[in-house]
Structures are given as C-alpha cells and as structure tokens.
Amino acid sequence: MAAAVETASHIRAARRGSIRGSRRKALFWSYFFLVLFVVIFLAPPFYMLITSLKSSGEISAQVNPWWVFHPTLENYLGLLTEPNFVTFFRNSAVVSLCVVAISMLISVPAAFALARMKFWGSATLATGVFLTYLIPESLLFIPFFRIFAFLRDITGIEFLNHWWVLIIVYPTLSVPFCTWILISYFASIPKELDEAALIDGAGYIQMLTKIFIPVALPGIIAATIFAFTVAWADFLYPLAFTTSADQLVLPVGIVTTLIKGDVYNWGQIMAGSLICAAPPLIIYAFLMDYYIAGLTAGATKG
Amino acid sequence: MAQVTLRSLVKRFDRTEAVRGIDLDIADTEFVVLVGPSGCGKSTTLRMIAGLEDASAGEILIGGELVNDLPPKDRDIAMVFQNYALYPHMTVFENMSFGLRLKKFPKAEIKERVEQAARILDITELLQRKPRQLSGGQRQRVAMGRAIVRHPKVFLFDEPLSNLDAKLRVQMRTEIKKVHQKVNTTTVYVTHDQVEAMTLADRVVVMNAGRIEQVGPPNELYHSPRTKFVAGFIGSPAMNFIPCRLEESGGGGLTVRVGDGLVLPVPSGRTASYRAHLGKELILGLRPEHITEAHPHAEPGTAEFAVPVDVVEPMGMETMLYFAMSGTQICARVSPETPASPGATVNLLADLRHMHLIDPTTNQVIEVPVASRGNAQPSADATALRRGVG
Amino acid sequence: MAEAVMSGVRAPAARRSSLRAIARRKPMIAFMMALPLILLILLLVVYPALYSIHLATLNRSMKRFVGFGNFLFLFKRDTFWMVVKQSVIFACTAVFFKTLIGIFLANFVHTIPTKGQRKWRGMLMVSWVIPTAISSITWFWLFDPSYSAFNWLLAKFFGTAPIPWLGEPLWARFCVILVNIWAGTPFFMIMYLAALKSVPEQLYEAAAIDGANWWQRLWYVTLPMMRNIISITVLFSLIVTFANFDIVRILTNGGPVDQTQIFATWAFQVGIQGNDIPLGASVSLFMFPILGVSAYFILRGVRRRSQEI
C-alpha cells in the first residue's frame, strides 16, 4: 500500500521489498534451512536405527552404510535374552521412578512454601535453590566418592557399587530445578485464589493439595519429566559409583559392557542405545509442550 | 444481625501507613460502598474485614463480635474478588460448594444451597461447566454464587466489576443490586468507580490517603460535599474549581470575583455563612450542569457572562463546552442545539444557587445550612444527579 | 499433620492471640515444608562442595594436610595447562555456535506458519532429548576409523581420503565440539523461540513499514528484545558445557594423549581411575571461578527479567 504513493521509478524496487514478497522469500529460506538442519540433527539417530537393524555381516560389508539391505531383529532379540541388559533396564527404571517420586515429594511442598509462605530466610533459600542447580555433578562426584567410602567405615553399609546409591545422589540434580520450575508456576497462580480458599476454610495443606497441585499440574508434569530425564540419562555418577555388571544402569551398561574388549558389536550397541533413547523420546513426543513451557518459565520468571 | 463496626482501624505496611484510623458503623443489611482513588486504602480496609490482612491497630467487629484475631474462615464472611478467583480446575458446582464441602456439610444440603443460589443468579445450566468455558459476566455470577451459598453474615466485594466491559458492567451492577435485595445481607463493596458507588450504595464512604473523607447517602455526597476531594471526586464531568475572591457588594450582599473581570453575586441566603471569609482567596466550586446557556428569563441567584469557547464536545443528549477562566479549564453543560463553535464567544449562565466555596488552606467546603442554600428544586436536582453520575 | 497441629493449638489458645499464633505457625509450617529441600541442599550439595575443598588440601593418601600443594603441583604440569586451554576452547566455541545456530533455527521456526511449528520444533529437539551418553556412542560409531559413515559419504561424493576423526588431536577437538553443539543447540532454540514469541508482533509490522529487511529486523528488533534471555541462556550453557563429561569421556576418553581432556574428564581420570582423590578434587575445583562468575551474572539477569515482566 505504501508503494502506491511512491513515484513510478520506485515501484519496482518497492514491489521487490513488498511485505508479501519478502514474506515468501523468508518462508522459502526458512524451510530450506529447517530441512537442512533437520537432516543434520536427525542423521545420528537415523544411523542408530539403521545399524540396529543390521546383521554383523552387513555392518562390516563395504556397502552404503546409510541403508539397511537385509533388516533383521536379531540384535534386539539378542539383547532381550541377555540377562545383563534386562538388569540394566530394570535398574534404570527403578532408579528413575524412585528419583521422580523423591523429587516431587521434596520439591512440591518446598516450592509451595517458597512461593507463597514467607518465612525467615525464604528469599535466600530460593536463591540458594537456583545456585544449587548451577553446581555441576562433575564438581561433586569426587567428594561423594570419598564420603561414601567414609560412611562405609562408620556404618558398615557399602554405598559404592550398588545401584540404589544413585537414588541418593540423583535428587541433587533433579530437585533444585524441579523446585525452581514449580516456584515460578506456583507464583503465577493468582494470589486471590489462595485467599478465596482461605475464606472457604481451607488450611495450608488443603490449599496445596486441592488448589495448587491441580492448578499447577502442567508445571508438575514438566518437573516430573525433568526429574525422569535426568535420572534416566545421567552418566557420570553411575560410571563413578557402580562397576559390577548387575549394578549398572542403561547408559553406562551399554557403553561399558556391550563393548567387549576391542570387539564392538555395533548392531547390539545401537539396538540397546535405541531402547535407552526410546522412553525419553516417547515422553517428549507426547508431553513436549508441557516441558517446554516449564523450561522457559523456569528460566525467564523467577 | 450482622452489623460491621470499625474502630480506629490502622494498617501499616513496613513504613507506609495504608489505612490511618478509620471509624465506621455499618448497619445490618446495609449496602456500603468504599470508594476512592487507587491507593486510598479502601481495598486494605476490606481485606482487614475479611481477615486477609492483619489490622495493625484498632478493632473490627462483625455482628458485635470482635474478630481481629479470627482467621478468615471463622469470620462468617464471603468475598467476591476482582478477577473472580474461581478455581480453574473445578466445575461451577464444585467451585460454589468448595467451602461447604470443606466444612463437611451433608451432600443434600450442599446441593440444595447451590441450586438455590444458582436459581437466584440464573446460572443453573452452567453448574457442570469449568470456569474457562464461561464468559466474563457468567464468571462474575459464579463468584457471587460461591459467596451466596455460604449464607454469610457479610458479603465483601473487591472491585468485582472492573474486569468487565462497559456494557456488561452496567448490567451486572443492576444484578448485584437485585441479588442484594433478594438475600438482604450486609454488604461492603469496594470500587474506584464513583458511578458504581452512587448507583449501588445505601451509603457511600469516600476515602482518600488512608482516611475517610465523608460518609453519607449518594445524594448527600453529591449535593453537600464536605471537602474539596469529595466535591471533585463525585460527579462526572468533575466539578469546576475556579480560584476566586469573596468581596462585599453594595447593600450587604456578597460577590465572588473570578479572575480579573467577572463578578458573580452570591445568593442572599448564603451570605451569613460566607461572611466570615470576606476578602479571602477561595475556590469556587460549580458543577458543569450549573453553567448553562444564558436564557432571557434569568432567575435570581444566577449570573450571565460571556466567554470564548475552546472546545465543543457533543455527547448526543447534551454538549460540553470547555473554556478557560483565570487559568483553569472550565466545563459547561449546554443543550445539544447550541450554536457554539470553537473560538466563538457564547453567553453562559452560572447558577450560583448550587455554588460551593472551598477554603484552600483547609480544603474544606464552607458549610451552608440546607435551608439557606436557595436551590429548592428537588426535581431538577434529581435529573441533574442522574446526568451527573451517568 | 500440620492440620492436627493447627486445631490442637487453637482450642486452648486465648482468642486475642490466635491470629498472632497463626502468624507464628505459618512460617513454621512453611519451614517444615521446605525442610527436606534444605537438608538435601546442605547435606548433599553444600557439604560435598565444601568437603571437596578440604580434600584438595590433602596428600594422596588423604592422611596429611598439604595446603596448596596440590594446586602448586598442578601449575607445574603441562597437562594441566593444556586441560585449561582445551576446556576454555571447548566451552567457548561450543556455546558460541550453539547460540548462533539456536538463534537462526528459532527464527526459521518462528517464520513458518504456526500450524507446522510444533512438528519442526519436535524434530529439531530429538538430539537434545536422547541421553548424551547414548548419542555420544552413536557419534563414536559414526566416527569409527574403519567404518565411518561420514568417510563413506565424503569418499562417495567428494572422493576425500578417510579422515581420522578421533585419531588426530585437531580432528578430535573438532569432533567433541561438534557433538556438543549438536546435542545442545535445541535447548538454545527452545529458549529463543519462547523469547521470540514474547516480542509483540506490532514491532515487526512497524519495522516492516519502516522498510527494514529480514536482517535488519533481526538485528534491530529481535536481538535487542531478546538480549536478556540470550545472556541468561549463554551463561547457563557456559556452566553446563564447561562441566561437560559424557561427550569427551565417550568419544575420546581425553585422547589422543590427553589432547581433548577437559576439567571433568581429567578430574575423573586423576581422581577415580588414578586413585588420587585430592588431586582430582583440586582439578574439579578449577571449575568454581567460571561457575561463580556465570552464576552471578545469570542471577542478575533473571532478577532483571522478572522485574521487566
């Protein structure tokens, strides 16, 4: 429209830069780069799938590695009959579920208290939660290693090389962020809602269970996903604290035991990797929106 | 019986004093509106009655019982919030019955009470919906329903209409008035909108800066404001405030001199009350409807003058003229047939029988006994009032 | 439990003081609710972190106090300085490219019609969702010296000779950074996409009317509006990337000859595998300064942003 009032000599230039034209151009390039990046980003998982369907003969054959010519499920069947792998999966599942439960039990009430009920030092604690979240596991695994040995000497309980030790240490990774997400979700619930509940005669516990948890359900789902992902995917702690084959969780198990000496059974490793990657992928496929909302809420509000 | 009594109520937040000593008696079944600009302490007062804020000093009595130390749920009050505060995950029925369920009322009674309230508010068919499926007006009704089902001693409304659009607001205003007539419960209503205050209230409480400026029935506030704040706050467009000087005229009468030239006669009944302020710089308060077009049959107590008009605002039913006088902008309300146009000079008539004189040192309106005001035109006043607040 | 406490206290309490009692009880209940969190932070984060400082001052058998001995020993070793250099290169390069690609991807996703955005975003997030250890082992397989699928592609289309991806220091460094970018970019994209959605559409319309092209809109409208969230994300990712373990550990295990070693992997090798816990603790403690500085700025950014909102 602005172009119409321009002088004739400008019309051609104006049309090239017209909103519809530039929009079409932007769309074209957007799709072009999106396709390009999706190809790059999906190449490794695709290769994982392809390899997992190959026999060891085809893997070492000099053919196009990006395609499977004789698909077979022998790698998957091999894994399912391998007792170690089933143990890894079970350990991972039990650890992750316990960590999710513990994280929620700790962070939901704590976030409620921090978001709504001021008490002495609550602001400091909220900041502390955030700082704790920033402390990486690579800083803590060495002292933990020593503390567990130390505790064994005192209590006689062996912490190291037991899968359940992960249930103790994983909450240090999951709880701070879960609490942080939930604080921002709880804080976004209008204050009038608790006041209405207060007038309706609800106590603090009822306010939490009957109002806050149902209303902040998307946030709770996001926190649950986060806790699960952290517990399912962590590599450093299990690598440092567990060694026996029957105590390993999936990521460490796949990386350390399926590689026997120098012989890499790549078909089986990739099949195992895919099985390990599947639960998070499935969860994200269905609950991605909750998680993204929680992630961005946690990072932008506070 | 549920009167509400506030005695020397004070609320301090950290260093600021939001409410600075309020005394108020609200009778049983009375509808009282607290009105004032934002930050005047009206909401804080309401929240102290509800028990959502602790009173820093003073006493709150509901039904004769001191409730300062009771938690909200034990005060037997119900509150309607500005943003409705409906529980988003519950149906309308669950929302309305939540309080009763927490108090472990029998199921049958809960159902009966909710249905009765739903009938009063005409929301029976909405009971199974969630709040997000409701329109603004419907949510407002549900919020009121939640208050009604509890059969409280006192209803508290915190700016309940300010989230609605203008048309719906007028409709819900009537609705609230109707509901009050049906359930007849003592009501304290907070708003910043003086129109809402005037139309709803049995008595209006005008608050400013944490204090009560004036309490009274709507008409009284409109016609006999006691302070400059009330005079300016009630009525729309607002009362004109014109700096003036009170002078003696021949024959024992008084005049007000506005700016350099214009001298307006004070109606004779008022001279006795005003004489003490002779020679002082004062503020003349005159509502727009009391500055009209000059007409040939001028009555005593009115004065004609000519001014150049700056802005003409036709409103359909009437037309507003704006002009400058002694450095302030003055609004006059004339008939829509006015030939006035910007820049042109018009003859206007000031009706000084409705004048107020304000002492700028105290901001108090100089009191005049009703009998000697010389504005005994109740019917004309009533129409003026309706126009003034509508 | 708290309910029981509340009703138990109210009955005997004098009326006048019951609200005060609630006021006192409310912080108490809140404190009890937050107590597990406080204990977790104190016992499982603060204590180990402080303990690691203590550990760093002991000798190898953890019997004798050596003060700064471990640090002084580290300063004299070339490997340590190599690790410092490599950690900085690794973190800075990776974060730079993650930011850059993240911004562009977010813009592309934001440009296309809303209906399809979810699908594209989902596909681009896969690399971030897969556990890093798992994707690293896949990349390891892609970089395999004899069966590398990349080498096959390069030979097929460009006739390039096989590249020793993880065998030569330079290539190995490139690879660990590449995998980190691959795994971390989606996080940036998500954050920026959320930030983009919060930029009012009218600003773009106003810029378009002012004659701004795509680049100018990005530079003059989008980026300034996103400045705060970009800095938070960058600093946050800087910490995470700096402390990274999985990728380097699996891809190169620090090799060849410690050329790709970063703090976390070297601390693991020295402390756990080399069984010199104090030295390992000393190494990992070097992450503290970068962590502290980043945390300070993140916190400032978050506070500012929450004030803006």
CSV table of C-alpha atoms in Angstrom, one decimal, chain B residues 54-55 58 65-66 68-71 73-75, chain C residues 3 6 10 14-20 22-23:
chain,number,residue,atom,x,y,z
B,54,ASP,CA,-3.9,-8.2,60.0
B,55,ALA,CA,-5.1,-4.9,61.5
B,58,GLY,CA,-7.9,-0.8,66.1
B,65,GLU,CA,-18.2,-9.9,68.0
B,66,LEU,CA,-14.5,-8.8,67.9
B,68,ASN,CA,-9.5,-9.2,64.9
B,69,ASP,CA,-7.9,-12.5,65.8
B,70,LEU,CA,-10.2,-14.8,63.9
B,71,PRO,CA,-8.9,-16.4,60.7
B,73,LYS,CA,-12.9,-18.9,57.6
B,74,ASP,CA,-14.2,-18.3,61.1
B,75,ARG,CA,-15.4,-14.7,60.4
C,3,GLU,CA,-3.8,-29.7,60.3
C,6,MET,CA,-3.4,-26.2,64.0
C,10,ARG,CA,-6.4,-23.3,68.6
C,14,ALA,CA,-6.9,-17.3,74.0
C,15,ARG,CA,-8.8,-15.7,71.2
C,16,ARG,CA,-6.9,-12.5,71.3
C,17,SER,CA,-3.6,-14.2,70.5
C,18,SER,CA,-4.8,-16.8,68.0
C,19,LEU,CA,-4.1,-14.8,64.9
C,20,ARG,CA,-0.7,-14.0,66.2
C,22,ILE,CA,-1.3,-18.4,63.1
C,23,ALA,CA,1.2,-15.8,62.0
